Short mmCIF file of C-alpha atoms and ligand atoms in Angstrom, two decimals:
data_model
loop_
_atom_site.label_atom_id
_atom_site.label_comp_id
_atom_site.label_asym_id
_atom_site.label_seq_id
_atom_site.Cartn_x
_atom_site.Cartn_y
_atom_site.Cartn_z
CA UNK A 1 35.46 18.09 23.60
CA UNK A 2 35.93 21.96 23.08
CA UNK A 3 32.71 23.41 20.41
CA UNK A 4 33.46 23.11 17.20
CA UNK A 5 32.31 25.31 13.93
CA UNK A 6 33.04 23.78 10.74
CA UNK A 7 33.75 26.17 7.33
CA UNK A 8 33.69 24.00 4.18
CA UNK A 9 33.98 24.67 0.47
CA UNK A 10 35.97 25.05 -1.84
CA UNK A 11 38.97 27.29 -2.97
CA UNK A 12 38.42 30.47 -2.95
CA UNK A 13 34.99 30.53 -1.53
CA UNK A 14 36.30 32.71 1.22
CA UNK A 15 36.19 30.28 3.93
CA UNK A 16 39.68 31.15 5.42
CA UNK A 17 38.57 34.67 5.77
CA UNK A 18 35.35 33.59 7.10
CA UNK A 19 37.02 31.26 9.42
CA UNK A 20 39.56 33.72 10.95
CA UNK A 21 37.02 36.60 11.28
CA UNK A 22 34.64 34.32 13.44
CA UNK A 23 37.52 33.53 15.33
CA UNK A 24 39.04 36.34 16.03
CA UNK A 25 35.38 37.61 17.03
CA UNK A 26 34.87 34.57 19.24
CA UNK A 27 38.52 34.34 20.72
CA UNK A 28 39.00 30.45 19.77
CA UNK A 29 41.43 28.77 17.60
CA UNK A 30 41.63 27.84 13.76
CA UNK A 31 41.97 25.39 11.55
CA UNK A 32 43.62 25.77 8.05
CA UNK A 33 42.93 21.98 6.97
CA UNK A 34 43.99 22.97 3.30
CA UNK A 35 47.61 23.91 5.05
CA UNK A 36 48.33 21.15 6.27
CA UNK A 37 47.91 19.12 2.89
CA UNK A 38 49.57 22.23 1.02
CA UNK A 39 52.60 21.50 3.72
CA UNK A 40 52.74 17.46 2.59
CA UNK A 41 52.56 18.10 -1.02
CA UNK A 42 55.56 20.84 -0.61
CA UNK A 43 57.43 18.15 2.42
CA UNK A 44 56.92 15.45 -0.60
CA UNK A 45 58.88 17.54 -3.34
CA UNK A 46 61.59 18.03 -0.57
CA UNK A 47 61.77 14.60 0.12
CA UNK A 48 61.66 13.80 -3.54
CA UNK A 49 58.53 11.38 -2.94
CA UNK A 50 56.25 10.87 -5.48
CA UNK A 51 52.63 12.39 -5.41
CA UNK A 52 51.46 8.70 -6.19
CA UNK A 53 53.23 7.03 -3.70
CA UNK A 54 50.42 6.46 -1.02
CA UNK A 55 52.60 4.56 1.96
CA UNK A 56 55.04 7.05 1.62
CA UNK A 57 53.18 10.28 1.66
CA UNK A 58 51.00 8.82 4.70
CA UNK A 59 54.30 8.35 6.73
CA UNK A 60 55.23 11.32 5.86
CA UNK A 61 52.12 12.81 6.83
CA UNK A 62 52.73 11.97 10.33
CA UNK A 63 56.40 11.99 10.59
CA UNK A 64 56.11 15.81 9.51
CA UNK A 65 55.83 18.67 12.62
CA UNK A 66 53.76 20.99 11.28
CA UNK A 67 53.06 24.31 13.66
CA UNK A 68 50.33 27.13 12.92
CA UNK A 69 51.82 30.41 14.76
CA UNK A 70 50.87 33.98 14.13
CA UNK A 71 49.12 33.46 10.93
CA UNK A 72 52.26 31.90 9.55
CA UNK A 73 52.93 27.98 9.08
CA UNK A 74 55.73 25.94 9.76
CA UNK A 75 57.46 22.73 8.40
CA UNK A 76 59.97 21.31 10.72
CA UNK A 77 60.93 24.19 12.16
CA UNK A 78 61.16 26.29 8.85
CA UNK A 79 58.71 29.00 7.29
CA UNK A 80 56.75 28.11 4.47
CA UNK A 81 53.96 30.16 4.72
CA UNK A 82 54.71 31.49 1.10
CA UNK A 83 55.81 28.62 -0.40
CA UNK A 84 52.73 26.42 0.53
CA UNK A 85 50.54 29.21 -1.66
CA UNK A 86 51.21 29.22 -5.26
CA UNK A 87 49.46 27.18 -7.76
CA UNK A 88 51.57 24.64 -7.75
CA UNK A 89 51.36 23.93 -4.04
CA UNK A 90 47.52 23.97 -4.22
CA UNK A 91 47.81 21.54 -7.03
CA UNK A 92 50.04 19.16 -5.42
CA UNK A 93 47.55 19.63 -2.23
CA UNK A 94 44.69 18.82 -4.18
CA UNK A 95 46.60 15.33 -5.16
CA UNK A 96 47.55 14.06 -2.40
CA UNK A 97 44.72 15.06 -0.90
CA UNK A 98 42.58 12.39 -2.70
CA UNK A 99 44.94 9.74 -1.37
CA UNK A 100 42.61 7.86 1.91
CA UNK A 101 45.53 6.67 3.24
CA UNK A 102 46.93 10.20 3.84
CA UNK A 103 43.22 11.50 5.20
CA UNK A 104 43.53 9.00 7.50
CA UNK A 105 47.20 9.81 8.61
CA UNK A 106 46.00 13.36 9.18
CA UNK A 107 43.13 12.99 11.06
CA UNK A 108 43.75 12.51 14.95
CA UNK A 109 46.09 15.45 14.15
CA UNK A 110 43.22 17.45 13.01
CA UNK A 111 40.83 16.70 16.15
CA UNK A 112 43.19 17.51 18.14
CA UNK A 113 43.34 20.60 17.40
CA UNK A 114 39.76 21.25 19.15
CA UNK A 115 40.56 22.80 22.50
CA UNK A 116 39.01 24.91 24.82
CA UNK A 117 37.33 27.82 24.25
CA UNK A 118 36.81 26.82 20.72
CA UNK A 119 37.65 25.84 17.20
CA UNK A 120 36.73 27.18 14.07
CA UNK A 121 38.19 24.30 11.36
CA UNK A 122 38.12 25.72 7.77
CA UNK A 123 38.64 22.81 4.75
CA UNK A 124 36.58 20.14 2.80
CA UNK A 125 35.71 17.27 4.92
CA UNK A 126 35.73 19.45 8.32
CA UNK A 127 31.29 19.10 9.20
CA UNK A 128 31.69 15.84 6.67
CA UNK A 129 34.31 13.83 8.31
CA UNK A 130 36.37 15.49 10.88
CA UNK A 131 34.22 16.91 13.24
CA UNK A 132 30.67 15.28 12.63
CA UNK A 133 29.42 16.20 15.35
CA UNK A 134 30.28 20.19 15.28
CA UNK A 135 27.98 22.46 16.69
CA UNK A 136 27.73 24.95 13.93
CA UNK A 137 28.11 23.70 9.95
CA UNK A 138 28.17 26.09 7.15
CA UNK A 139 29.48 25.71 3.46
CA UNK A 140 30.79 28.39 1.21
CA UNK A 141 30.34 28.82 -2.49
CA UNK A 142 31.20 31.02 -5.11
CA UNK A 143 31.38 31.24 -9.26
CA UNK A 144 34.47 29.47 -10.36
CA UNK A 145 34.87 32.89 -12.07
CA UNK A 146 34.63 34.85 -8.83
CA UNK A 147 37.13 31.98 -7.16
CA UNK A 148 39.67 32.72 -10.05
CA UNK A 149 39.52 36.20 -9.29
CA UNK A 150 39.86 36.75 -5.38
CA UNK A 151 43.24 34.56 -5.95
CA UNK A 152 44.61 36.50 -8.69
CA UNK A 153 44.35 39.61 -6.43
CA UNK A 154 45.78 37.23 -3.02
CA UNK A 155 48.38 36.02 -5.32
CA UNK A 156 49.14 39.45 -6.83
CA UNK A 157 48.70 41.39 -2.91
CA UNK A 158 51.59 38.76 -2.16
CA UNK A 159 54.01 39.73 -4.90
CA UNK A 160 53.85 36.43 -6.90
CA UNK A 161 52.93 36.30 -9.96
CA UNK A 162 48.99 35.35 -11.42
CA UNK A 163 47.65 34.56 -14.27
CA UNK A 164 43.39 34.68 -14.51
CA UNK A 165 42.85 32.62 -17.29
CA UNK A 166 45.13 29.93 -16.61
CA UNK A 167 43.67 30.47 -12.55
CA UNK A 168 40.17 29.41 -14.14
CA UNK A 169 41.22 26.40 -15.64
CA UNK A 170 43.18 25.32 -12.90
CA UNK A 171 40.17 26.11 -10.40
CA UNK A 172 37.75 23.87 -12.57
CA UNK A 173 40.32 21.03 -12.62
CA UNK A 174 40.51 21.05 -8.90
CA UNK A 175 37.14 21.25 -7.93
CA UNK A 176 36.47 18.53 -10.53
CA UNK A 177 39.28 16.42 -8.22
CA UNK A 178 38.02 17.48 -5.27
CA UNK A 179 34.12 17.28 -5.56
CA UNK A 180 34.83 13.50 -7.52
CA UNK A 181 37.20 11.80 -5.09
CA UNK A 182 36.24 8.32 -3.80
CA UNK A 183 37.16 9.76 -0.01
CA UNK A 184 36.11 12.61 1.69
CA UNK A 185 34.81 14.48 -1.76
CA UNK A 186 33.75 18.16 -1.22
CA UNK A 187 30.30 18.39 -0.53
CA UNK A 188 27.61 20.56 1.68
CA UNK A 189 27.60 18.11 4.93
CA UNK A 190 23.75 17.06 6.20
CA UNK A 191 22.57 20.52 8.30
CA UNK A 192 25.08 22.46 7.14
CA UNK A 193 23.68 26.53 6.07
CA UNK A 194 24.83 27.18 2.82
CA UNK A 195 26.01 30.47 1.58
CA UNK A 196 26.65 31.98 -2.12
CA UNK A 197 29.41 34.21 -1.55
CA UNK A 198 29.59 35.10 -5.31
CA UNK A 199 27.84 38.09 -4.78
CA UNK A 200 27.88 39.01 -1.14
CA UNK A 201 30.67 41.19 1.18
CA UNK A 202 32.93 39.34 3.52
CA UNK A 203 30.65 41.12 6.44
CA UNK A 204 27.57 40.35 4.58
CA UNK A 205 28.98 36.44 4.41
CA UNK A 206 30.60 37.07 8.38
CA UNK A 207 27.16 38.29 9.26
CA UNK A 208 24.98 35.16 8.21
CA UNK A 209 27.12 33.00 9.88
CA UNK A 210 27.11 34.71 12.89
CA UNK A 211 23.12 34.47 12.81
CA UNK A 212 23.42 30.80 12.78
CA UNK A 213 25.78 30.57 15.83
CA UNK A 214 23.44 32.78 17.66
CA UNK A 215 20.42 30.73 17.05
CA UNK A 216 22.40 27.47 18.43
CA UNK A 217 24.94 28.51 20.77
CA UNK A 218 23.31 32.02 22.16
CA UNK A 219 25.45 31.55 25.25
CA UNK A 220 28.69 32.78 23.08
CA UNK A 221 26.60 36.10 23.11
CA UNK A 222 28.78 37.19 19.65
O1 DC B 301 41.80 25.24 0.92
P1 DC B 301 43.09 25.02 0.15
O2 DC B 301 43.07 25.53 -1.25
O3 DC B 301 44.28 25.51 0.92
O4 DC B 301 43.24 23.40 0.03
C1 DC B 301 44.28 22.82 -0.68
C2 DC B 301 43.84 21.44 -1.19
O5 DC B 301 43.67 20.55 -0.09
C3 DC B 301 42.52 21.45 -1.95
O6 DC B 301 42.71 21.06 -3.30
C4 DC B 301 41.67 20.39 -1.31
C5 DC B 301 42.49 19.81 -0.21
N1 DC B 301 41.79 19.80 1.08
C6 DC B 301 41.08 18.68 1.42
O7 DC B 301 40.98 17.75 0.63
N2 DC B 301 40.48 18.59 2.64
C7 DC B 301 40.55 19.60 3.50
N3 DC B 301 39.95 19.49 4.68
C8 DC B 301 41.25 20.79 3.15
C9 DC B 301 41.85 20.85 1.92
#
């Protein structure tokens, strides 16, 4: 199997942007985990099947043909890069999310995704669950605060409409779902380095990680 560097935390922590930086830098391909459960919980609404209804949304989950290509996502054939990124998407993520029976559909999909050179896998469960053996672990934090605030500037940088307050709440609620789930909950995997981004630069974040994956793969030379 291709090397694999796992990115965990949770939203907002800046792991996407830590993720695509490495590999861009490294020339290997990435993993947007979150998109692909952001994708069911927008296929579900189109299908007009409930966010409870396990079975279903695990069929779904692998009926769906889901493509990553040129930073933008696709659902059976169609775009829905934007419409997999407001609040309501992330929210609808985070549900089914917590569903095993839908981590389970998604899975081989997931590993599959480690080819040669390289992958970089960004999510929750990536050093935890889907690649446990991956070379390189590292988990990214930040203030719930500083979270709220990096999407209120994505969201507004988009053109969609934010709100910070409500972004707050609605951060605390999910990382209360997401750190309290039965399967897969969001946690720092065994070995993983773990970085405070609350404070620090996306090159002062970039450049810690990139310490790490010179002290245990110097042969990538990055
Ligand atoms: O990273 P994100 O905000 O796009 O993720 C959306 C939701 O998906 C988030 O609430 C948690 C969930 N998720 C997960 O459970 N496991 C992953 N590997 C990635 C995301």
């Amino acid at each position: 199997m291709a090397p694999v560097i796992t990115i965990d935390g949770p939203s907002g922590s800046g792991k996407g942007t830590i993720a695509n930086r490495l590999a861009s830098r490294l020339g290997w391909h990435v993993l947007d985990s979150g998109a692909l459960y952001r994708v069911l919980g927008h296929a579900a609404a189109e299908a007009g099947v409930s966010l409870e209804d396990e079975d279903r949304l695990a069929d779904l989950a692998l009926e769906m043909d889901v493509r990553f290509h040129d930073g933008k996502v696709f659902l059976n054939e169609s775009d829905v890069s934007l419409a997999i990124r407001t609040e309501q998407a992330g929210n609808a993520a985070s549900r089914v999310a917590a569903l095993g029976e839908v981590r389970a559909a998604l899975l081989q999909w997931q590993r599959a995704c480690a080819r040669a050179p390289g992958l970089v896998a960004d999510g929750r469960d990536m050093g935890s669950v889907v690649f446990p053996d991956a070379a390189v672990k590292v988990f990214l934090d930040a203030s719930p605060e500083e979270r709220a605030h990096r999407r209120y500037n994505q969201l507004i940088e988009k053109g969609l409409s934010a709100n910070l307050e409500s972004l707050v709440s609605e951060i605390r609620e999910r990382d209360d779902r997401d750190r309290n789930r039965s399967v897969a909950p969001l946690r720092a995997p065994e070995g993983a380095l773990v970085v405070d981004s609350t404070a620090l630069s996306i090159e002062e974040v970039l450049e810690r990680v990139l310490e790490r994956v010179r002290e245990i793969l110097p042969e990538l030379r990055c």
